[in-house]
Coordinates of C-alpha atoms in Angstrom, one line a residue:
M1 CA 23.5 98.6 -28.3
I2 CA 22.4 96.3 -31.2
M3 CA 21.7 92.7 -30.4
L4 CA 21.2 89.9 -32.9
P5 CA 20.8 86.1 -32.5
C6 CA 24.0 84.0 -32.2
R7 CA 22.2 81.0 -33.6
L8 CA 19.0 80.1 -35.4
G9 CA 16.1 78.6 -33.5
A10 CA 16.0 75.1 -35.0
P11 CA 15.4 71.5 -34.0
R12 CA 18.4 69.4 -33.1
P13 CA 20.0 67.6 -36.0
G14 CA 18.2 64.4 -36.9
W15 CA 20.8 63.0 -39.3
T16 CA 24.5 63.4 -40.0
R17 CA 26.9 63.1 -42.9
A18 CA 30.7 63.1 -42.6
A19 CA 33.1 64.6 -45.1
D20 CA 36.6 66.1 -45.4
I21 CA 35.5 69.3 -47.0
V22 CA 32.0 70.8 -47.3
V23 CA 31.4 73.5 -50.0
I24 CA 28.1 75.4 -49.6
G25 CA 26.8 77.0 -52.8
S26 CA 26.7 76.0 -56.5
G27 CA 27.5 79.2 -58.4
I28 CA 30.8 79.8 -60.2
A29 CA 32.7 80.0 -56.9
G30 CA 31.4 76.9 -55.3
L31 CA 31.6 74.7 -58.4
T32 CA 35.1 75.9 -59.2
A33 CA 36.2 75.2 -55.6
V34 CA 34.8 71.7 -55.8
L35 CA 36.5 70.9 -59.1
H36 CA 39.9 72.2 -57.9
L37 CA 39.6 70.4 -54.6
R38 CA 39.0 67.1 -56.5
R39 CA 42.0 67.8 -58.7
E40 CA 44.3 68.6 -55.8
L41 CA 42.9 66.2 -53.2
P42 CA 41.6 63.2 -55.2
S43 CA 41.3 61.0 -52.1
A44 CA 39.4 63.6 -50.1
R45 CA 35.6 63.3 -49.6
V46 CA 34.2 66.5 -50.9
L47 CA 30.5 67.3 -50.3
L48 CA 28.7 70.0 -52.3
V49 CA 25.6 71.5 -50.6
T50 CA 23.3 73.9 -52.4
K51 CA 20.1 75.8 -51.4
A52 CA 18.0 74.9 -54.4
H53 CA 19.0 73.1 -57.6
L54 CA 22.6 73.2 -58.8
D55 CA 21.8 75.8 -61.4
A56 CA 19.6 78.1 -59.3
G57 CA 22.1 80.7 -58.1
S58 CA 23.2 84.1 -59.3
T59 CA 25.8 82.9 -61.8
R60 CA 23.3 81.8 -64.4
W61 CA 21.9 85.3 -64.5
A62 CA 25.2 87.0 -65.3
Q63 CA 24.8 88.5 -68.7
G64 CA 27.8 90.6 -69.4
G65 CA 30.8 88.3 -69.1
I66 CA 34.2 87.8 -67.4
A67 CA 36.8 90.6 -67.3
A68 CA 40.4 89.5 -68.0
A69 CA 43.4 90.9 -69.8
L70 CA 43.5 88.6 -72.8
A71 CA 44.0 90.9 -75.7
A72 CA 47.4 91.7 -77.1
E73 CA 47.0 95.4 -76.4
D74 CA 45.8 94.8 -72.8
S75 CA 47.7 94.0 -69.7
A76 CA 47.3 93.0 -66.1
A77 CA 48.6 96.4 -65.1
D78 CA 45.8 98.1 -67.2
H79 CA 43.2 95.9 -65.7
L80 CA 44.5 96.6 -62.2
A81 CA 44.4 100.3 -62.8
D82 CA 40.8 100.2 -63.9
T83 CA 39.9 98.1 -60.9
L84 CA 41.6 100.4 -58.4
V85 CA 39.9 103.5 -59.9
A86 CA 36.5 101.9 -59.6
G87 CA 37.2 100.9 -56.0
V88 CA 37.7 104.6 -55.0
G89 CA 40.7 104.0 -52.8
L90 CA 39.4 101.0 -50.8
C91 CA 40.6 98.1 -52.9
D92 CA 43.2 95.8 -51.3
P93 CA 46.0 96.2 -53.8
G94 CA 47.4 92.8 -53.1
A95 CA 44.0 91.1 -53.7
A96 CA 43.4 93.1 -56.9
Q97 CA 46.9 92.2 -58.2
V98 CA 46.1 88.5 -57.6
L99 CA 42.9 88.8 -59.5
V100 CA 44.3 90.4 -62.6
D101 CA 47.4 88.2 -62.6
E102 CA 45.7 84.9 -62.2
G103 CA 42.5 85.7 -64.1
P104 CA 43.5 85.0 -67.7
A105 CA 44.6 81.5 -66.8
R106 CA 41.3 80.7 -65.0
V107 CA 39.3 81.9 -68.0
R108 CA 41.3 79.8 -70.4
E109 CA 40.8 76.9 -68.0
L110 CA 37.1 77.4 -68.2
A111 CA 37.2 77.3 -72.0
E112 CA 39.3 74.0 -71.8
L113 CA 36.6 72.6 -69.5
G114 CA 34.0 73.1 -72.2
A115 CA 32.6 76.6 -71.7
R116 CA 31.7 77.9 -75.2
F117 CA 32.7 81.5 -75.2
D118 CA 32.0 83.7 -78.2
R119 CA 34.9 83.9 -80.6
A120 CA 36.2 86.3 -83.2
D121 CA 36.7 85.3 -86.8
D122 CA 40.3 84.3 -86.1
G123 CA 39.3 82.0 -83.2
S124 CA 40.4 84.3 -80.4
F125 CA 38.0 85.4 -77.6
A126 CA 35.5 88.0 -78.8
L127 CA 36.0 90.9 -76.3
T128 CA 33.9 93.9 -75.5
R129 CA 33.9 96.8 -73.1
E130 CA 31.8 97.6 -70.1
G131 CA 31.6 100.6 -67.7
G132 CA 34.8 101.6 -66.1
H133 CA 37.1 99.6 -68.4
L134 CA 39.4 101.5 -70.7
R135 CA 40.1 98.3 -72.8
N136 CA 38.1 95.7 -74.5
R137 CA 38.5 92.8 -72.0
I138 CA 35.1 91.2 -71.4
V139 CA 34.8 87.6 -72.5
H140 CA 31.2 86.6 -73.1
A141 CA 29.1 83.6 -74.3
G142 CA 25.8 83.4 -76.2
G143 CA 25.9 87.1 -76.7
D144 CA 24.4 88.0 -73.3
A145 CA 24.2 84.6 -71.6
T146 CA 27.7 84.2 -70.2
G147 CA 26.7 83.0 -66.7
L148 CA 24.3 80.4 -68.1
E149 CA 27.0 78.9 -70.3
V150 CA 29.7 79.0 -67.5
E151 CA 27.2 77.3 -65.1
R152 CA 26.4 74.7 -67.7
A153 CA 30.1 73.8 -68.2
L154 CA 30.9 73.7 -64.5
I155 CA 27.8 71.6 -63.6
A156 CA 28.6 69.1 -66.3
A157 CA 32.1 68.7 -64.9
V158 CA 30.8 68.2 -61.4
R159 CA 28.2 65.7 -62.5
A160 CA 30.8 63.7 -64.5
D161 CA 32.7 63.0 -61.2
P162 CA 30.9 60.3 -59.3
E163 CA 33.0 60.9 -56.2
I164 CA 31.4 64.3 -55.6
E165 CA 28.4 64.0 -53.4
V166 CA 25.7 66.7 -53.9
I167 CA 22.9 67.6 -51.5
E168 CA 20.4 69.9 -53.2
N169 CA 17.5 71.9 -51.7
A170 CA 19.5 72.4 -48.5
L171 CA 19.4 75.6 -46.5
V172 CA 22.5 76.1 -44.4
L173 CA 21.7 77.1 -40.8
D174 CA 24.7 77.4 -38.5
L175 CA 28.4 76.6 -38.4
L176 CA 29.5 73.8 -36.2
R177 CA 32.7 74.3 -34.2
D178 CA 34.9 72.1 -31.9
A179 CA 36.0 72.9 -28.4
D180 CA 38.9 74.9 -29.8
G181 CA 36.7 77.2 -31.9
R182 CA 37.7 75.5 -35.2
T183 CA 35.2 74.7 -37.9
A184 CA 33.6 71.3 -37.6
G185 CA 30.9 71.4 -40.2
A186 CA 27.4 73.0 -40.5
T187 CA 23.8 72.3 -39.8
L188 CA 21.4 72.2 -42.7
H189 CA 17.7 71.8 -43.4
V190 CA 17.0 69.6 -46.4
L191 CA 13.7 69.5 -48.3
G192 CA 13.9 65.9 -49.4
E193 CA 13.0 62.4 -48.6
G194 CA 14.3 59.7 -46.3
S195 CA 17.1 60.2 -43.8
R196 CA 18.2 63.6 -45.3
D197 CA 14.8 65.2 -44.7
G198 CA 14.7 68.0 -42.1
V199 CA 17.5 69.4 -40.0
G200 CA 20.7 67.5 -40.1
A201 CA 24.5 68.0 -39.6
V202 CA 27.3 67.7 -42.0
T203 CA 30.6 67.3 -40.1
A204 CA 33.9 68.3 -41.6
P205 CA 37.0 70.1 -40.5
T206 CA 36.8 72.5 -43.4
V207 CA 33.8 74.5 -44.7
V208 CA 33.8 76.7 -47.8
L209 CA 31.1 79.3 -48.0
A210 CA 30.1 80.2 -51.6
T211 CA 26.5 81.1 -50.8
G212 CA 26.2 84.2 -53.0
G213 CA 24.7 87.6 -52.2
M214 CA 22.1 89.4 -50.2
G215 CA 20.1 91.3 -52.7
Q216 CA 16.7 90.1 -51.3
I217 CA 17.1 92.5 -48.4
F218 CA 15.8 95.1 -50.9
A219 CA 12.4 95.4 -52.6
S220 CA 13.9 95.5 -56.1
T221 CA 16.9 93.4 -57.0
T222 CA 18.4 91.5 -59.9
N223 CA 19.4 88.7 -57.5
P224 CA 17.4 85.4 -57.5
G225 CA 15.1 84.5 -54.6
V226 CA 17.8 82.3 -53.0
S227 CA 20.0 85.4 -52.3
T228 CA 19.0 86.0 -48.7
G229 CA 22.4 86.6 -47.2
D230 CA 22.6 83.2 -45.6
G231 CA 26.4 82.9 -45.7
V232 CA 27.1 86.3 -44.2
A233 CA 24.5 85.8 -41.5
L234 CA 26.0 82.4 -40.6
A235 CA 29.5 83.9 -40.5
L236 CA 28.4 86.7 -38.2
R237 CA 26.7 84.2 -35.8
A238 CA 29.9 82.2 -35.8
G239 CA 31.9 85.2 -34.8
A240 CA 33.6 85.9 -38.1
V241 CA 34.5 89.4 -39.2
V242 CA 32.5 90.9 -42.1
A243 CA 33.7 93.9 -44.1
D244 CA 32.5 96.6 -46.4
L245 CA 28.7 95.8 -46.1
E246 CA 27.8 99.4 -46.9
F247 CA 29.0 99.0 -50.4
V248 CA 26.1 97.5 -52.3
Q249 CA 26.1 98.1 -56.0
F250 CA 22.9 99.0 -57.6
H251 CA 22.7 98.1 -61.3
P252 CA 21.5 101.1 -63.2
T253 CA 19.5 99.2 -65.8
A254 CA 17.1 96.6 -64.4
L255 CA 14.1 96.2 -66.7
W256 CA 11.3 98.3 -65.1
L257 CA 7.9 96.8 -65.4
P258 CA 4.4 97.7 -64.1
P259 CA 3.0 95.0 -61.8
A260 CA 0.9 93.3 -64.5
A261 CA 3.8 92.9 -66.9
A262 CA 6.2 91.9 -64.1
A263 CA 4.1 88.9 -63.4
Q264 CA 4.7 87.6 -66.9
V265 CA 8.5 87.3 -66.3
G266 CA 8.3 86.3 -62.6
A267 CA 9.5 89.7 -61.4
Q268 CA 6.9 90.1 -58.6
P269 CA 7.4 92.9 -56.1
G270 CA 10.2 91.8 -53.8
G271 CA 11.4 89.3 -56.3
Q272 CA 14.0 89.2 -59.0
Q273 CA 14.0 92.0 -61.6
P274 CA 15.2 91.1 -65.1
L275 CA 18.6 92.7 -65.9
V276 CA 19.5 94.7 -69.0
S277 CA 23.2 94.1 -69.3
E278 CA 25.7 97.0 -69.1
A279 CA 27.2 95.4 -72.2
M280 CA 24.4 97.0 -74.1
R281 CA 25.7 100.4 -73.2
G282 CA 29.2 99.1 -74.0
E283 CA 27.9 98.6 -77.6
G284 CA 26.5 102.1 -77.8
A285 CA 23.1 102.3 -76.1
V286 CA 22.3 105.5 -74.2
L287 CA 20.2 106.4 -71.2
V288 CA 17.5 109.0 -71.9
D289 CA 14.5 110.4 -70.2
A290 CA 10.9 110.4 -71.6
A291 CA 11.7 113.5 -73.7
G292 CA 14.7 111.8 -75.3
E293 CA 17.3 113.9 -73.4
Q294 CA 20.5 112.0 -72.6
V295 CA 20.8 111.4 -68.9
M296 CA 24.6 110.9 -68.6
A297 CA 25.6 113.8 -70.9
G298 CA 28.0 116.0 -68.9
A299 CA 27.7 113.9 -65.8
H300 CA 31.0 112.0 -66.2
P301 CA 33.8 111.9 -68.8
L302 CA 32.8 108.3 -69.7
A303 CA 29.1 109.3 -70.0
D304 CA 27.0 106.1 -70.3
L305 CA 30.0 103.9 -69.6
A306 CA 30.8 105.6 -66.2
P307 CA 31.1 103.3 -63.2
R308 CA 27.8 101.9 -62.0
D309 CA 27.6 104.0 -58.9
V310 CA 27.9 107.1 -60.9
V311 CA 25.2 106.1 -63.4
A312 CA 22.8 104.8 -60.7
K313 CA 23.2 108.1 -58.7
Q314 CA 22.6 110.3 -61.8
M315 CA 19.6 108.2 -62.8
S316 CA 18.2 108.5 -59.2
R317 CA 18.8 112.3 -59.3
V318 CA 16.9 112.7 -62.6
M319 CA 14.1 110.4 -61.5
A320 CA 13.6 112.3 -58.3
A321 CA 13.7 115.6 -60.0
Q322 CA 11.2 114.5 -62.7
G323 CA 9.0 112.6 -60.3
V324 CA 9.2 109.4 -62.4
E325 CA 9.7 105.7 -61.5
H326 CA 12.0 104.9 -64.4
L327 CA 14.1 106.2 -67.3
Y328 CA 14.9 104.6 -70.7
L329 CA 17.8 102.8 -72.3
D330 CA 17.7 103.6 -76.0
A331 CA 19.5 100.9 -78.1
R332 CA 17.8 101.6 -81.4
G333 CA 20.9 103.1 -82.8
L334 CA 22.6 99.7 -82.6
G335 CA 20.4 98.3 -85.4
A336 CA 18.2 95.2 -85.4
Q337 CA 21.0 92.9 -86.5
T338 CA 23.4 93.8 -83.6
I339 CA 20.6 93.9 -81.0
E340 CA 19.3 90.4 -81.9
R341 CA 22.7 88.8 -82.4
R342 CA 24.5 90.3 -79.4
F343 CA 21.6 90.4 -76.9
P344 CA 19.2 87.6 -77.8
S345 CA 18.1 86.9 -74.2
I346 CA 17.4 90.5 -73.3
T347 CA 15.6 91.0 -76.6
A348 CA 13.4 88.0 -76.0
R349 CA 12.6 89.0 -72.4
C350 CA 11.7 92.6 -73.4
R351 CA 9.5 91.4 -76.3
S352 CA 7.7 89.0 -73.9
V353 CA 6.4 92.0 -72.1
G354 CA 5.6 94.2 -75.1
V355 CA 8.9 96.1 -75.4
D356 CA 10.8 95.7 -78.6
P357 CA 14.4 97.1 -78.2
V358 CA 14.7 97.4 -82.0
T359 CA 12.0 99.9 -82.2
M360 CA 11.4 101.2 -78.6
P361 CA 13.5 102.5 -75.7
I362 CA 13.6 100.0 -72.8
P363 CA 12.2 101.2 -69.5
V364 CA 14.9 100.8 -66.8
A365 CA 15.6 101.7 -63.2
P366 CA 18.3 101.0 -60.6
A367 CA 18.0 97.7 -58.6
A368 CA 20.2 96.1 -55.9
H369 CA 22.7 94.0 -57.8
Y370 CA 25.9 93.1 -56.1
A371 CA 27.4 93.2 -52.6
S372 CA 31.0 94.3 -52.7
G373 CA 31.3 93.5 -49.0
G374 CA 30.9 90.2 -47.2
V375 CA 32.8 87.7 -45.0
R376 CA 36.3 89.0 -44.7
T377 CA 39.0 86.8 -46.1
D378 CA 42.8 86.9 -46.8
L379 CA 44.4 86.3 -50.2
W380 CA 43.7 82.5 -49.8
G381 CA 40.0 82.8 -48.9
R382 CA 40.6 82.2 -45.2
T383 CA 38.1 83.9 -42.8
T384 CA 38.8 84.8 -39.2
V385 CA 37.3 81.5 -38.0
P386 CA 39.9 78.7 -38.4
G387 CA 38.8 76.2 -41.0
L388 CA 36.1 78.4 -42.6
Y389 CA 36.8 79.8 -46.1
A390 CA 34.6 82.0 -48.3
C391 CA 34.7 82.9 -52.0
G392 CA 32.4 84.6 -54.5
E393 CA 29.9 87.2 -53.6
V394 CA 29.6 86.1 -50.0
A395 CA 33.2 86.9 -49.5
C396 CA 35.0 90.2 -49.1
T397 CA 38.5 89.7 -50.5
G398 CA 39.1 93.4 -50.8
V399 CA 39.2 93.2 -54.6
H400 CA 36.2 95.5 -55.2
G401 CA 36.7 98.2 -52.6
A402 CA 33.9 100.7 -52.6
N403 CA 32.6 99.8 -56.1
R404 CA 33.0 96.6 -58.1
L405 CA 34.4 97.1 -61.6
A406 CA 32.0 95.5 -64.1
S407 CA 32.5 91.8 -64.8
N408 CA 35.2 91.4 -62.1
S409 CA 32.7 89.3 -60.0
L410 CA 32.8 86.1 -62.0
L411 CA 36.5 86.4 -62.3
E412 CA 36.8 86.8 -58.5
G413 CA 34.9 83.6 -58.0
L414 CA 37.1 81.7 -60.3
V415 CA 40.4 83.0 -59.0
F416 CA 39.8 82.8 -55.3
A417 CA 38.0 79.5 -55.4
A418 CA 41.0 78.0 -57.0
R419 CA 43.3 79.6 -54.4
I420 CA 41.1 78.2 -51.6
A421 CA 41.5 74.6 -53.0
H422 CA 45.2 75.1 -53.2
D423 CA 45.4 76.3 -49.6
I424 CA 43.3 73.5 -48.3
A425 CA 45.4 71.0 -50.1
G426 CA 48.4 72.4 -48.3
T427 CA 47.1 71.9 -44.8
E428 CA 47.4 68.8 -42.7
R429 CA 43.7 69.1 -41.7
A430 CA 42.5 68.4 -45.2
G431 CA 42.5 64.6 -44.7
R432 CA 40.9 64.5 -41.3
R433 CA 37.2 63.5 -41.3
G434 CA 34.8 65.4 -39.0
D435 CA 33.0 62.4 -37.5
A436 CA 31.6 63.8 -34.3
V437 CA 29.0 66.6 -33.9
P438 CA 30.1 69.1 -31.3
A439 CA 27.9 69.4 -28.2
A440 CA 27.2 73.1 -28.9
P441 CA 26.8 74.2 -32.5
I442 CA 28.3 77.7 -32.0
V443 CA 29.6 80.0 -29.3
G444 CA 27.0 82.2 -27.7
R445 CA 23.7 81.6 -25.9
G446 CA 21.2 83.8 -27.8
S447 CA 19.0 82.2 -30.4
G448 CA 16.0 83.7 -32.2
L449 CA 13.8 83.9 -35.2
T450 CA 12.1 86.8 -37.0
D451 CA 8.5 86.7 -38.2
P452 CA 8.5 86.0 -42.0
A453 CA 5.2 87.8 -42.3
E454 CA 7.2 91.0 -41.9
R455 CA 9.5 90.4 -44.9
A456 CA 7.8 93.0 -47.2
E457 CA 8.2 95.6 -44.4
L458 CA 11.9 94.9 -44.1
T459 CA 12.6 95.1 -47.9
R460 CA 10.5 98.3 -48.2
A461 CA 12.4 99.9 -45.3
M462 CA 15.7 99.0 -46.7
T463 CA 14.9 100.3 -50.2
D464 CA 13.5 103.6 -48.8
G465 CA 16.2 104.2 -46.3
A466 CA 19.4 102.3 -47.3
G467 CA 19.1 102.1 -51.0
V468 CA 20.8 104.3 -53.6
L469 CA 20.1 107.4 -51.6
R470 CA 21.0 107.4 -47.8
S471 CA 21.1 109.9 -45.0
A472 CA 21.3 109.9 -41.2
D473 CA 17.5 110.4 -41.0
S474 CA 16.7 107.6 -43.4
L475 CA 19.1 105.2 -41.8
R476 CA 17.8 106.0 -38.4
A477 CA 14.3 105.2 -39.5
T478 CA 15.4 102.0 -41.2
A479 CA 17.2 100.9 -38.1
K480 CA 14.1 101.5 -36.0
V481 CA 12.1 99.3 -38.3
L482 CA 14.6 96.5 -38.1
V483 CA 14.7 96.6 -34.3
G484 CA 10.9 96.4 -34.2
L485 CA 10.9 93.4 -36.5
G486 CA 13.1 91.5 -34.1
D487 CA 10.8 92.2 -31.1
L488 CA 8.0 89.6 -31.2
R489 CA 6.5 91.2 -28.1
L490 CA 5.4 94.1 -30.3
S491 CA 3.7 92.0 -32.9
G492 CA 2.6 89.2 -30.6
A493 CA 3.4 86.8 -33.4
T494 CA 4.3 83.1 -32.9
V495 CA 7.1 82.1 -35.2
T496 CA 7.5 78.5 -36.3
A497 CA 11.0 77.3 -37.1
G498 CA 11.4 76.6 -40.8
P499 CA 12.8 78.0 -44.0
P500 CA 10.7 81.1 -44.1
A501 CA 11.6 82.1 -40.6
W502 CA 15.3 81.2 -41.1
E503 CA 15.6 83.2 -44.3
M504 CA 13.8 86.1 -42.6
T505 CA 16.2 86.0 -39.6
N506 CA 19.1 86.0 -42.0
L507 CA 17.7 88.9 -43.9
R508 CA 17.2 90.9 -40.7
T509 CA 20.7 90.1 -39.4
V510 CA 22.4 91.2 -42.7
A511 CA 20.2 94.2 -43.1
T512 CA 20.9 95.3 -39.5
A513 CA 24.7 95.0 -39.9
L514 CA 24.5 96.8 -43.3
V515 CA 22.6 99.8 -41.9
A516 CA 25.0 100.0 -39.0
A517 CA 27.9 100.2 -41.4
D518 CA 26.0 102.8 -43.5
A519 CA 25.4 105.0 -40.5
T520 CA 29.0 104.8 -39.4
R521 CA 30.5 105.9 -42.8
T522 CA 29.7 109.6 -42.9
E523 CA 30.9 110.2 -46.4
T524 CA 30.0 109.4 -50.0
R525 CA 32.3 106.9 -51.6
G526 CA 31.7 104.5 -54.5
S527 CA 28.4 102.7 -54.2
H528 CA 27.8 104.2 -50.7
W529 CA 26.1 107.6 -51.2
R530 CA 25.1 109.8 -48.2
E531 CA 23.0 112.7 -49.2
D532 CA 24.0 114.5 -45.9
F533 CA 27.7 113.8 -46.5
G534 CA 28.0 114.2 -50.2
E535 CA 31.8 114.2 -50.6
R536 CA 34.6 111.7 -50.4
D537 CA 36.6 112.1 -47.2
D538 CA 40.1 110.6 -47.4
V539 CA 41.2 112.2 -44.1
H540 CA 38.7 110.4 -41.9
W541 CA 37.3 107.5 -44.0
L542 CA 40.1 105.9 -46.0
G543 CA 39.5 102.7 -44.2
R544 CA 37.3 99.7 -44.0
I545 CA 34.3 99.1 -41.7
L546 CA 34.5 95.7 -40.0
T547 CA 31.4 94.1 -38.4
R548 CA 31.1 91.2 -36.0
L549 CA 29.0 89.7 -33.3
D550 CA 30.4 89.1 -29.9
P551 CA 29.6 85.8 -28.1
E552 CA 26.5 87.4 -26.5
G553 CA 25.1 88.7 -29.8
E554 CA 26.1 92.4 -29.6
L555 CA 27.0 93.9 -32.9
I556 CA 30.5 95.4 -32.9
I557 CA 31.7 98.0 -35.4
D558 CA 35.4 98.7 -36.0
V559 CA 37.1 100.9 -38.5
E560 CA 40.4 99.7 -39.9
P561 CA 42.6 102.3 -41.7
M562 CA 43.9 101.3 -45.1
R563 CA 47.6 100.4 -45.1
P564 CA 49.6 102.6 -47.4
A565 CA 50.5 101.1 -50.7
P566 CA 54.1 99.8 -50.9

């Protein structure tokens, strides 16, 4: 029996704010949700809450672009086919169809909002390919700075609307619910001044989670430091169903740096590793070992443009066989002009640590990059808790299945955030203010905190036992570490309530649920690779693993078979 806290140990709220809708998170999904809500419900009070500054989430780090069928020779059907192949049988076909059908309009909408995408000579979108795509359909900006430009345009639009209240530097703690179990807002901790300082409550009948990913559960990740799984942990504590947690995508080509060089770019151990975009391989760069031998030759028909799980696994195999910590991405064949024009950010970052992509292969290694799983939603972003929605990386719409197709992530945030706004606008609860704080913030009695001093041990255990390579033995060892971290009687530590302890508790909650899902799925599929069950098994495992906490904090695992395609 696995037990986890049903609420965070925290002081009672010392201040309140009331709104009609609270959106938590300021990446592409959260910002898009807010803007669409304002458009569809101009009289509603919309509050945007974000953990750090508005631009501090994962969106700004997205280099490659946004996938959408915009070319004359492309189609939604082709995009759908590539998405389903990458998802290895576990995509929700209905969700994937929504994504590819509505995606082009959302991208054009972004451009109309002011996002400056790269253009071809005739003024059309400049499109490129990435791994798993059989067509050129990746829209990009600034060469390799798509997320930064998208974030800039969205934030500018939010700041231009004086009716949108924004609370920055606010860590969400727990969901508030009313006596009927419906959403009634959330508790927050704000690092600020005046009445908003400390723990408070934002009351609202509708909450939209757009809190991003959980990459910080691993020792090496491309995710920013704010990606500690807060939204998934909150949802679990609130009794929501979480799906597909075992499918964590490891990006094959994070810039590998020795510790001294890592410090120069802020990539400290356990922090955020600089990303070398897959689009570089889309332009023709190849993975090689120290002897110059191509790593992906013969490993997959698409070679270096194979789906990310295939590339990460092959790299891990080669690294293990050769006893090395990294391989190389050789882009020299692209030429200086292409490298510097198409990848200015990557080039500058590499040069800042003494690696010139024009003349040198780039040292790279896989790092945790994207969570395909998350809070389970339907096609309108509704979770299993009434009034609670989720979109972006925190959500599991079913679009990605066992492995996200490259550049479908930003598109998913755009499409489903807009659908959430449309659904909220169509409900009678949208205009009801949440003016009273419920007596009990969540269902369930258990509260707890985990010692933040143990964070390095958690991330190390997760990387070693639940990273790219997994087995029953490694997962068992990792689960044992996680149980120990939750037992303060073993360490004798006294934990003080505050952001470090709350983040650490969220990390342990999400890691524990992920390892339980990993151990349950005894097959290899997509980004979930079991060394002891190396084959895909459609007889027993063509289904989704659902995770939830019962009211007493027991972790419940269910397996839901996939419905046959119509």
